[in-house]
């Protein structure tokens, strides 16, 4: 048995896996043709070990939120499986599944919408903690102590915020309350979906630091969903990065490797588009821009990126590439011609927390 902070885990290591998850939606407004569907996920697999972090990166509409909601049990999936500690969710009763999904809590992008405007911070935390106290056989005084403990953990002063309403708080403070509320059920994983994108730029770093801190202090794993490579890199330090495009993982590997030595043209185009790595790296000489915007690309044949990819050949137009390991490495890439391009230059300073080949 391992005790981490207030959590007790019976297994020394655990792992949450999504295996080959598929998901379609009926097109919003019925679509142009009757029965039209939107394919949000086309067989996505990820794994998130105990205390680790995964940054899920991709443009808007790629399926990131859908995957995050599926991981938390908020959205059903069409095919594939979720496996927690080796136990398949598909084989469980609804009651058993709900108990498992308690372990994964989601933090949405808009903390104001996530909080009840007529509830004080105190009430927001006390209500779920009373339920939790019943489940784990704790007293009323434990609830009070735990409210203070959780607020301290998320960097808020209980005396200052307990009686405040959401509108009395800054965006950063609100998001901290949302994180504290997620912690009331002792989760093993937090899924943060664009969790800093609606927060004032000056307060973002504080929230990213908080997520890192929770991982270090409580062993809570983080799935950080974002379109912002720099935020993803910061929040998932030392972890993995999965790059998703139109419902498929295009590249998967350790975060610094994927950013410094991307091998997939889609990852390379994302990194080319943003000044992501100020202070660590400079833009490299091989940067390029995709041939068209994502929302005009509807190709379903061959590689799903071929319509935008400047390197596409006839093969890419007809043959769908698999997500395969690169020779001799743990990196996975979905491209017929995976190869490193220097879209990011070597680190400016040696060290600096980045790896070199
Ligand atoms: N409830 C829904 N009904 C219909 N289409 C949806 C629904 N949710 C998401 N989609 C579609 O699924 C695709 C993936 O969406 P989403 O997971 O929100 O992407 P992301 O979070 O990467 O922006 C998009 O084309 C989106 O329009
Ligand atoms: Mg989203």
Tab-separated table of C-alpha atoms and ligand atoms in Angstrom:
chain	number	residue	atom	x	y	z
A	1	UNK	CA	0.000	0.000	0.000
A	2	UNK	CA	1.257	3.485	-0.809
A	3	UNK	CA	0.180	6.645	0.965
A	4	UNK	CA	0.615	9.813	-1.050
A	5	UNK	CA	-0.612	12.897	0.780
A	6	UNK	CA	-4.163	12.074	1.792
A	7	UNK	CA	-4.513	9.429	-0.898
A	8	UNK	CA	-4.152	5.755	-0.302
A	9	UNK	CA	-3.466	3.535	-3.280
A	10	UNK	CA	-3.498	-0.210	-2.978
A	11	UNK	CA	-1.353	-0.676	-6.010
A	12	UNK	CA	2.124	0.766	-6.136
A	13	UNK	CA	1.688	1.778	-9.733
A	14	UNK	CA	-1.400	2.249	-11.783
A	15	UNK	CA	-2.071	3.307	-15.282
A	16	UNK	CA	-4.957	4.705	-17.183
A	17	UNK	CA	-5.135	3.710	-20.802
A	18	UNK	CA	-7.393	4.558	-23.694
A	19	UNK	CA	-7.238	1.774	-26.276
A	20	UNK	CA	-8.309	2.399	-29.831
A	21	UNK	CA	-11.158	4.748	-28.885
A	22	UNK	CA	-13.527	5.728	-31.684
A	23	UNK	CA	-16.287	8.310	-31.528
A	24	UNK	CA	-18.686	9.866	-34.016
A	25	UNK	CA	-21.322	12.524	-33.418
A	26	UNK	CA	-24.456	13.294	-35.425
A	27	UNK	CA	-23.507	16.504	-37.261
A	28	UNK	CA	-24.715	19.613	-35.452
A	29	UNK	CA	-27.925	20.933	-37.043
A	30	UNK	CA	-28.243	17.666	-38.964
A	31	UNK	CA	-25.366	18.468	-41.340
A	32	UNK	CA	-25.693	19.096	-45.060
A	33	UNK	CA	-26.727	15.530	-45.922
A	34	UNK	CA	-29.298	13.537	-43.894
A	35	UNK	CA	-27.638	11.290	-41.297
A	36	UNK	CA	-24.306	13.082	-41.661
A	37	UNK	CA	-21.842	12.264	-38.907
A	38	UNK	CA	-18.702	13.948	-37.608
A	39	UNK	CA	-15.869	11.545	-36.845
A	40	UNK	CA	-14.239	12.986	-33.725
A	41	UNK	CA	-11.905	10.093	-32.788
A	42	UNK	CA	-10.604	7.410	-35.141
A	43	UNK	CA	-8.922	4.854	-32.905
A	44	UNK	CA	-6.963	6.815	-30.311
A	45	UNK	CA	-4.714	5.098	-27.773
A	46	UNK	CA	-2.897	6.849	-24.951
A	47	UNK	CA	-1.536	5.744	-21.602
A	48	UNK	CA	-0.979	7.813	-18.507
A	49	UNK	CA	1.056	6.176	-15.764
A	50	UNK	CA	0.880	7.057	-12.077
A	51	UNK	CA	2.080	10.608	-11.274
A	52	UNK	CA	3.004	11.322	-14.861
A	53	UNK	CA	1.836	13.940	-17.326
A	54	UNK	CA	0.597	13.835	-20.869
A	55	UNK	CA	0.173	16.915	-23.031
A	56	UNK	CA	-2.458	16.385	-25.718
A	57	UNK	CA	-1.801	18.975	-28.407
A	58	UNK	CA	-3.652	19.869	-31.585
A	59	UNK	CA	-5.629	22.544	-33.373
A	60	UNK	CA	-9.218	23.343	-32.552
A	61	UNK	CA	-11.658	20.632	-33.679
A	62	UNK	CA	-9.133	17.760	-33.581
A	63	UNK	CA	-11.003	15.784	-30.914
A	64	UNK	CA	-9.100	16.808	-27.784
A	65	UNK	CA	-12.117	17.730	-25.674
A	66	UNK	CA	-13.990	14.634	-26.836
A	67	UNK	CA	-11.111	12.418	-25.679
A	68	UNK	CA	-10.853	14.303	-22.368
A	69	UNK	CA	-14.575	13.887	-21.719
A	70	UNK	CA	-14.442	10.192	-22.604
A	71	UNK	CA	-11.538	9.664	-20.188
A	72	UNK	CA	-13.655	11.212	-17.420
A	73	UNK	CA	-16.743	9.144	-18.205
A	74	UNK	CA	-18.676	12.233	-19.351
A	75	UNK	CA	-19.110	11.041	-22.918
A	76	UNK	CA	-19.772	7.492	-24.179
A	77	UNK	CA	-17.457	6.086	-26.837
A	78	UNK	CA	-18.411	4.000	-29.864
A	79	UNK	CA	-15.514	1.544	-29.917
A	80	UNK	CA	-12.324	0.660	-28.074
A	81	UNK	CA	-11.860	0.486	-24.325
A	82	UNK	CA	-10.702	2.387	-21.281
A	83	UNK	CA	-8.486	0.352	-19.004
A	84	UNK	CA	-7.747	1.482	-15.441
A	85	UNK	CA	-5.063	-0.524	-13.642
A	86	UNK	CA	-5.567	-3.318	-16.136
A	87	UNK	CA	-9.352	-3.419	-15.554
A	88	UNK	CA	-11.507	-2.916	-18.632
A	89	UNK	CA	-14.290	-0.365	-18.182
A	90	UNK	CA	-16.301	-2.204	-20.845
A	91	UNK	CA	-16.731	-5.169	-18.531
A	92	UNK	CA	-18.047	-3.208	-15.522
A	93	UNK	CA	-21.565	-2.434	-14.345
A	94	UNK	CA	-22.617	1.255	-14.448
A	95	UNK	CA	-22.140	1.478	-10.653
A	96	UNK	CA	-18.635	0.039	-10.828
A	97	UNK	CA	-17.763	2.306	-13.733
A	98	UNK	CA	-18.909	5.381	-11.814
A	99	UNK	CA	-16.704	4.407	-8.893
A	100	UNK	CA	-13.721	4.159	-11.264
A	101	UNK	CA	-14.466	7.459	-12.987
A	102	UNK	CA	-14.305	9.258	-9.633
A	103	UNK	CA	-10.544	8.824	-10.021
A	104	UNK	CA	-10.466	11.144	-13.012
A	105	UNK	CA	-11.662	14.711	-12.661
A	106	UNK	CA	-11.855	17.358	-15.370
A	107	UNK	CA	-10.906	21.035	-15.170
A	108	UNK	CA	-12.651	23.034	-17.906
A	109	UNK	CA	-11.432	26.158	-19.586
A	110	UNK	CA	-14.016	28.498	-18.096
A	111	UNK	CA	-13.842	28.485	-14.290
A	112	UNK	CA	-16.658	31.022	-14.052
A	113	UNK	CA	-19.089	28.711	-15.840
A	114	UNK	CA	-17.870	25.759	-13.743
A	115	UNK	CA	-18.766	27.425	-10.437
A	116	UNK	CA	-22.240	28.090	-9.091
A	117	UNK	CA	-22.500	31.897	-8.851
A	118	UNK	CA	-24.673	31.817	-5.725
A	119	UNK	CA	-22.405	29.495	-3.759
A	120	UNK	CA	-19.516	30.718	-1.646
A	121	UNK	CA	-16.131	29.050	-1.943
A	122	UNK	CA	-16.785	27.442	1.439
A	123	UNK	CA	-20.052	25.858	0.310
A	124	UNK	CA	-18.563	24.846	-3.055
A	125	UNK	CA	-16.033	22.690	-1.213
A	126	UNK	CA	-18.055	21.645	1.823
A	127	UNK	CA	-20.905	19.970	-0.069
A	128	UNK	CA	-18.771	17.438	-1.994
A	129	UNK	CA	-16.574	16.908	1.073
A	130	UNK	CA	-19.587	15.941	3.171
A	131	UNK	CA	-20.399	13.243	0.628
A	132	UNK	CA	-16.771	12.129	0.588
A	133	UNK	CA	-16.719	12.031	4.409
A	134	UNK	CA	-19.708	9.675	4.361
A	135	UNK	CA	-18.022	7.423	1.793
A	136	UNK	CA	-14.772	7.116	3.716
A	137	UNK	CA	-16.201	7.318	7.250
A	138	UNK	CA	-14.919	10.705	8.406
A	139	UNK	CA	-16.453	13.200	10.834
A	140	UNK	CA	-17.830	16.727	10.329
A	141	UNK	CA	-14.666	18.223	11.798
A	142	UNK	CA	-12.648	16.414	9.118
A	143	UNK	CA	-14.708	18.237	6.459
A	144	UNK	CA	-13.724	21.584	7.963
A	145	UNK	CA	-10.064	20.675	8.196
A	146	UNK	CA	-10.060	19.325	4.676
A	147	UNK	CA	-11.590	22.541	3.260
A	148	UNK	CA	-8.674	24.479	4.763
A	149	UNK	CA	-6.142	21.882	3.639
A	150	UNK	CA	-7.405	21.874	0.034
A	151	UNK	CA	-7.462	25.656	-0.216
A	152	UNK	CA	-3.891	25.724	1.084
A	153	UNK	CA	-2.894	23.092	-1.475
A	154	UNK	CA	-4.195	25.210	-4.359
A	155	UNK	CA	-2.491	28.326	-3.020
A	156	UNK	CA	-5.507	30.189	-1.601
A	157	UNK	CA	-5.811	31.714	1.856
A	158	UNK	CA	-8.911	30.157	3.482
A	159	UNK	CA	-9.617	33.197	5.651
A	160	UNK	CA	-9.585	35.403	2.590
A	161	UNK	CA	-11.713	33.338	0.203
A	162	UNK	CA	-14.055	31.063	2.180
A	163	UNK	CA	-16.987	33.467	2.270
A	164	UNK	CA	-16.456	34.877	-1.222
A	165	UNK	CA	-18.596	34.223	-4.287
A	166	UNK	CA	-17.079	33.436	-7.704
A	167	UNK	CA	-17.611	37.020	-8.905
A	168	UNK	CA	-15.441	38.290	-6.020
A	169	UNK	CA	-12.456	36.280	-7.259
A	170	UNK	CA	-9.947	36.722	-10.078
A	171	UNK	CA	-9.960	34.224	-12.965
A	172	UNK	CA	-6.853	32.576	-11.524
A	173	UNK	CA	-8.430	32.273	-8.062
A	174	UNK	CA	-11.596	30.815	-9.579
A	175	UNK	CA	-9.616	28.176	-11.438
A	176	UNK	CA	-7.829	27.338	-8.159
A	177	UNK	CA	-11.224	26.833	-6.493
A	178	UNK	CA	-12.252	24.556	-9.379
A	179	UNK	CA	-9.058	22.532	-8.849
A	180	UNK	CA	-9.720	22.368	-5.081
A	181	UNK	CA	-13.248	21.111	-5.768
A	182	UNK	CA	-11.861	18.428	-8.098
A	183	UNK	CA	-9.513	17.353	-5.280
A	184	UNK	CA	-12.410	16.802	-2.843
A	185	UNK	CA	-12.932	13.310	-4.285
A	186	UNK	CA	-9.218	12.338	-4.065
A	187	UNK	CA	-8.676	11.818	-7.805
A	188	UNK	CA	-5.692	10.029	-9.321
A	189	UNK	CA	-5.784	12.072	-12.525
A	190	UNK	CA	-6.787	15.578	-13.471
A	191	UNK	CA	-7.734	16.233	-17.075
A	192	UNK	CA	-7.160	19.945	-17.677
A	193	UNK	CA	-8.923	20.987	-20.891
A	194	UNK	CA	-7.532	24.349	-22.089
A	195	UNK	CA	-7.469	25.148	-18.365
A	196	UNK	CA	-5.505	28.379	-18.706
A	197	UNK	CA	-6.792	29.685	-22.018
A	198	UNK	CA	-9.468	31.938	-20.476
A	199	UNK	CA	-7.247	33.149	-17.675
A	200	UNK	CA	-5.403	36.436	-17.743
A	201	UNK	CA	-1.933	35.908	-19.200
A	202	UNK	CA	-0.277	37.198	-16.023
A	203	UNK	CA	-2.016	34.498	-13.947
A	204	UNK	CA	-1.525	31.551	-16.299
A	205	UNK	CA	1.904	30.540	-15.130
A	206	UNK	CA	0.604	30.291	-11.555
A	207	UNK	CA	-2.041	27.741	-12.596
A	208	UNK	CA	0.475	25.740	-14.666
A	209	UNK	CA	2.820	25.719	-11.662
A	210	UNK	CA	-0.043	24.569	-9.447
A	211	UNK	CA	-0.704	21.555	-11.714
A	212	UNK	CA	2.996	20.665	-11.632
A	213	UNK	CA	2.987	21.051	-7.894
A	214	UNK	CA	-0.003	18.722	-7.431
A	215	UNK	CA	1.796	16.110	-9.487
A	216	UNK	CA	4.946	16.425	-7.381
A	217	UNK	CA	3.237	16.639	-3.969
A	218	UNK	CA	0.211	14.363	-4.344
A	219	UNK	CA	1.309	12.112	-7.195
A	220	UNK	CA	-1.729	13.179	-9.235
A	221	UNK	CA	-1.218	12.544	-12.945
A	222	UNK	CA	-2.143	15.328	-15.348
A	223	UNK	CA	-3.585	15.140	-18.843
A	224	UNK	CA	-3.103	18.647	-20.154
A	225	UNK	CA	-5.190	19.359	-23.238
A	226	UNK	CA	-4.202	22.434	-25.201
A	227	UNK	CA	-3.612	24.055	-28.562
A	228	UNK	CA	-0.687	25.933	-26.959
A	229	UNK	CA	2.546	23.976	-27.255
A	230	UNK	CA	4.427	26.107	-24.718
A	231	UNK	CA	1.701	25.726	-22.071
A	232	UNK	CA	1.568	21.979	-22.756
A	233	UNK	CA	5.295	21.678	-22.388
A	234	UNK	CA	5.284	23.553	-19.111
A	235	UNK	CA	2.334	21.711	-17.596
A	236	UNK	CA	3.562	18.262	-18.626
A	237	UNK	CA	7.269	18.741	-17.810
A	238	UNK	CA	9.136	15.467	-17.951
A	239	UNK	CA	6.087	13.682	-19.380
A	240	UNK	CA	4.818	12.721	-22.807
A	241	UNK	CA	3.250	14.585	-25.663
A	242	UNK	CA	0.578	13.243	-27.992
A	243	UNK	CA	-0.116	15.318	-31.081
A	244	UNK	CA	-3.638	14.801	-32.404
A	245	UNK	CA	-5.028	15.748	-35.806
A	246	UNK	CA	-8.577	15.106	-37.036
A	247	UNK	CA	-9.148	12.385	-34.464
A	248	UNK	CA	-5.875	10.521	-34.938
A	249	UNK	CA	-2.629	10.635	-32.970
A	250	UNK	CA	0.069	11.790	-35.389
A	251	UNK	CA	3.075	11.819	-33.075
A	252	UNK	CA	3.738	10.508	-29.570
A	253	UNK	CA	6.877	10.652	-27.472
A	254	UNK	CA	8.605	12.334	-24.569
A	255	UNK	CA	7.747	15.986	-24.555
A	256	UNK	CA	11.186	17.520	-25.045
A	257	UNK	CA	12.056	15.065	-27.812
A	258	UNK	CA	8.844	15.730	-29.717
A	259	UNK	CA	9.364	19.482	-29.477
A	260	UNK	CA	13.050	19.526	-30.332
A	261	UNK	CA	13.155	16.721	-32.868
A	262	UNK	CA	9.651	16.417	-34.308
A	263	UNK	CA	9.493	13.780	-37.039
A	264	UNK	CA	5.918	14.211	-38.230
A	265	UNK	CA	5.018	17.011	-40.665
A	266	UNK	CA	1.863	17.837	-38.711
A	267	UNK	CA	3.846	18.375	-35.487
A	268	UNK	CA	6.408	20.308	-37.482
A	269	UNK	CA	3.707	22.600	-38.886
A	270	UNK	CA	2.336	23.262	-35.375
A	271	UNK	CA	5.797	24.097	-34.070
A	272	UNK	CA	6.531	26.251	-37.119
A	273	UNK	CA	3.465	28.357	-36.421
A	274	UNK	CA	4.285	29.491	-32.904
A	275	UNK	CA	7.193	31.169	-31.138
A	276	UNK	CA	6.984	28.455	-28.529
A	277	UNK	CA	10.281	28.129	-26.897
A	278	UNK	CA	11.531	31.537	-25.937
A	279	UNK	CA	14.549	31.235	-23.723
A	280	UNK	CA	15.276	27.634	-24.606
A	281	UNK	CA	15.391	27.343	-28.363
A	282	UNK	CA	15.254	29.496	-31.457
A	283	UNK	CA	13.221	28.891	-34.605
A	284	UNK	CA	15.025	26.450	-36.880
A	285	UNK	CA	15.679	26.847	-40.600
A	286	UNK	CA	13.171	24.208	-41.820
A	287	UNK	CA	9.934	25.903	-40.674
A	288	UNK	CA	7.009	25.701	-43.067
A	289	UNK	CA	3.338	26.650	-43.269
A	290	UNK	CA	0.631	24.100	-44.154
A	291	UNK	CA	-0.832	24.513	-47.632
A	292	UNK	CA	-4.346	25.331	-46.380
A	293	UNK	CA	-6.246	25.959	-43.167
A	294	UNK	CA	-7.474	22.955	-41.208
A	295	UNK	CA	-11.183	23.660	-41.577
A	296	UNK	CA	-11.002	23.533	-45.375
A	297	UNK	CA	-9.356	20.111	-45.329
A	298	UNK	CA	-11.992	17.396	-45.575
A	299	UNK	CA	-9.965	14.666	-47.275
A	300	UNK	CA	-10.809	11.183	-46.046
A	301	UNK	CA	-8.444	9.189	-48.266
A	302	UNK	CA	-4.817	8.366	-47.576
A	303	UNK	CA	-3.149	10.442	-44.884
A	304	UNK	CA	-5.629	12.861	-43.277
A	305	UNK	CA	-2.999	15.623	-43.416
A	306	UNK	CA	-2.020	15.139	-47.058
A	307	UNK	CA	-4.124	18.048	-48.353
A	308	UNK	CA	-2.152	20.467	-46.188
A	309	UNK	CA	1.246	18.777	-46.186
A	310	UNK	CA	3.870	20.294	-48.499
A	311	UNK	CA	5.747	16.974	-48.541
A	312	UNK	CA	2.800	14.776	-49.645
A	313	UNK	CA	3.332	12.326	-52.523
A	314	UNK	CA	0.921	10.109	-54.465
A	315	UNK	CA	1.395	7.452	-51.777
A	316	UNK	CA	0.106	9.884	-49.128
A	317	UNK	CA	-2.997	10.574	-51.185
A	318	UNK	CA	-4.076	6.927	-51.237
A	319	UNK	CA	-2.377	4.990	-48.423
A	320	UNK	CA	-3.452	5.625	-44.871
A	321	UNK	CA	-0.320	5.683	-42.664
A	322	UNK	CA	-0.208	3.760	-39.361
A	323	UNK	CA	1.145	5.155	-36.097
A	324	UNK	CA	4.482	3.312	-35.961
A	325	UNK	CA	7.635	3.410	-33.821
A	326	UNK	CA	10.622	5.154	-35.347
A	327	UNK	CA	13.602	2.826	-35.748
A	328	UNK	CA	15.314	2.187	-32.446
A	329	UNK	CA	13.340	4.761	-30.457
A	330	UNK	CA	10.135	4.939	-28.454
A	331	UNK	CA	8.806	7.711	-30.696
A	332	UNK	CA	5.622	6.974	-32.625
A	333	UNK	CA	4.741	8.799	-35.827
A	334	UNK	CA	1.953	8.483	-38.383
A	335	UNK	CA	3.605	9.440	-41.696
A	336	UNK	CA	4.963	7.564	-44.708
A	337	UNK	CA	8.027	9.800	-44.605
A	338	UNK	CA	8.705	10.551	-40.937
A	339	UNK	CA	11.911	12.507	-40.691
A	340	UNK	CA	13.394	15.149	-38.419
A	341	UNK	CA	13.137	18.708	-39.688
A	342	UNK	CA	14.819	21.536	-37.883
A	343	UNK	CA	11.767	23.656	-37.172
A	344	UNK	CA	13.297	24.279	-33.751
A	345	UNK	CA	17.008	25.055	-33.519
A	346	UNK	CA	19.395	23.594	-30.969
A	347	UNK	CA	19.089	24.994	-27.441
A	348	UNK	CA	20.609	28.450	-27.052
A	349	UNK	CA	22.060	27.528	-23.669
A	350	UNK	CA	23.425	24.131	-22.771
A	351	UNK	CA	21.365	22.541	-19.993
A	352	UNK	CA	18.274	24.643	-19.462
A	353	UNK	CA	16.211	21.538	-18.714
A	354	UNK	CA	16.227	20.240	-22.278
A	355	UNK	CA	17.641	17.056	-23.725
A	356	UNK	CA	20.065	16.848	-26.612
A	357	UNK	CA	20.377	13.912	-29.048
B	1	LIG	N1	-21.763	17.181	-29.175
B	1	LIG	C1	-21.286	17.266	-30.425
B	1	LIG	N2	-22.120	17.160	-31.493
B	1	LIG	C2	-21.649	17.199	-32.767
B	1	LIG	N3	-20.337	17.361	-33.072
B	1	LIG	C3	-19.468	17.479	-32.049
B	1	LIG	C4	-19.892	17.434	-30.675
B	1	LIG	N4	-18.789	17.582	-29.879
B	1	LIG	C5	-17.746	17.707	-30.711
B	1	LIG	N5	-18.137	17.640	-32.011
B	1	LIG	C6	-17.263	17.698	-33.203
B	1	LIG	O1	-16.230	16.755	-33.016
B	1	LIG	C7	-14.988	17.269	-33.482
B	1	LIG	C8	-13.989	17.304	-32.334
B	1	LIG	O2	-14.414	18.267	-31.385
B	1	LIG	P1	-13.635	18.563	-30.019
B	1	LIG	O3	-13.383	17.273	-29.333
B	1	LIG	O4	-14.407	19.591	-29.282
B	1	LIG	O5	-12.259	19.165	-30.555
B	1	LIG	P2	-11.163	20.072	-29.821
B	1	LIG	O6	-11.384	19.991	-28.353
B	1	LIG	O7	-9.860	19.499	-30.272
B	1	LIG	O8	-11.362	21.455	-30.352
B	1	LIG	C9	-15.302	18.649	-34.044
B	1	LIG	O9	-15.510	18.514	-35.432
B	1	LIG	C10	-16.581	19.038	-33.340
B	1	LIG	O10	-17.342	19.928	-34.129
B	2	LIG	MG1	-11.675	21.560	-27.012
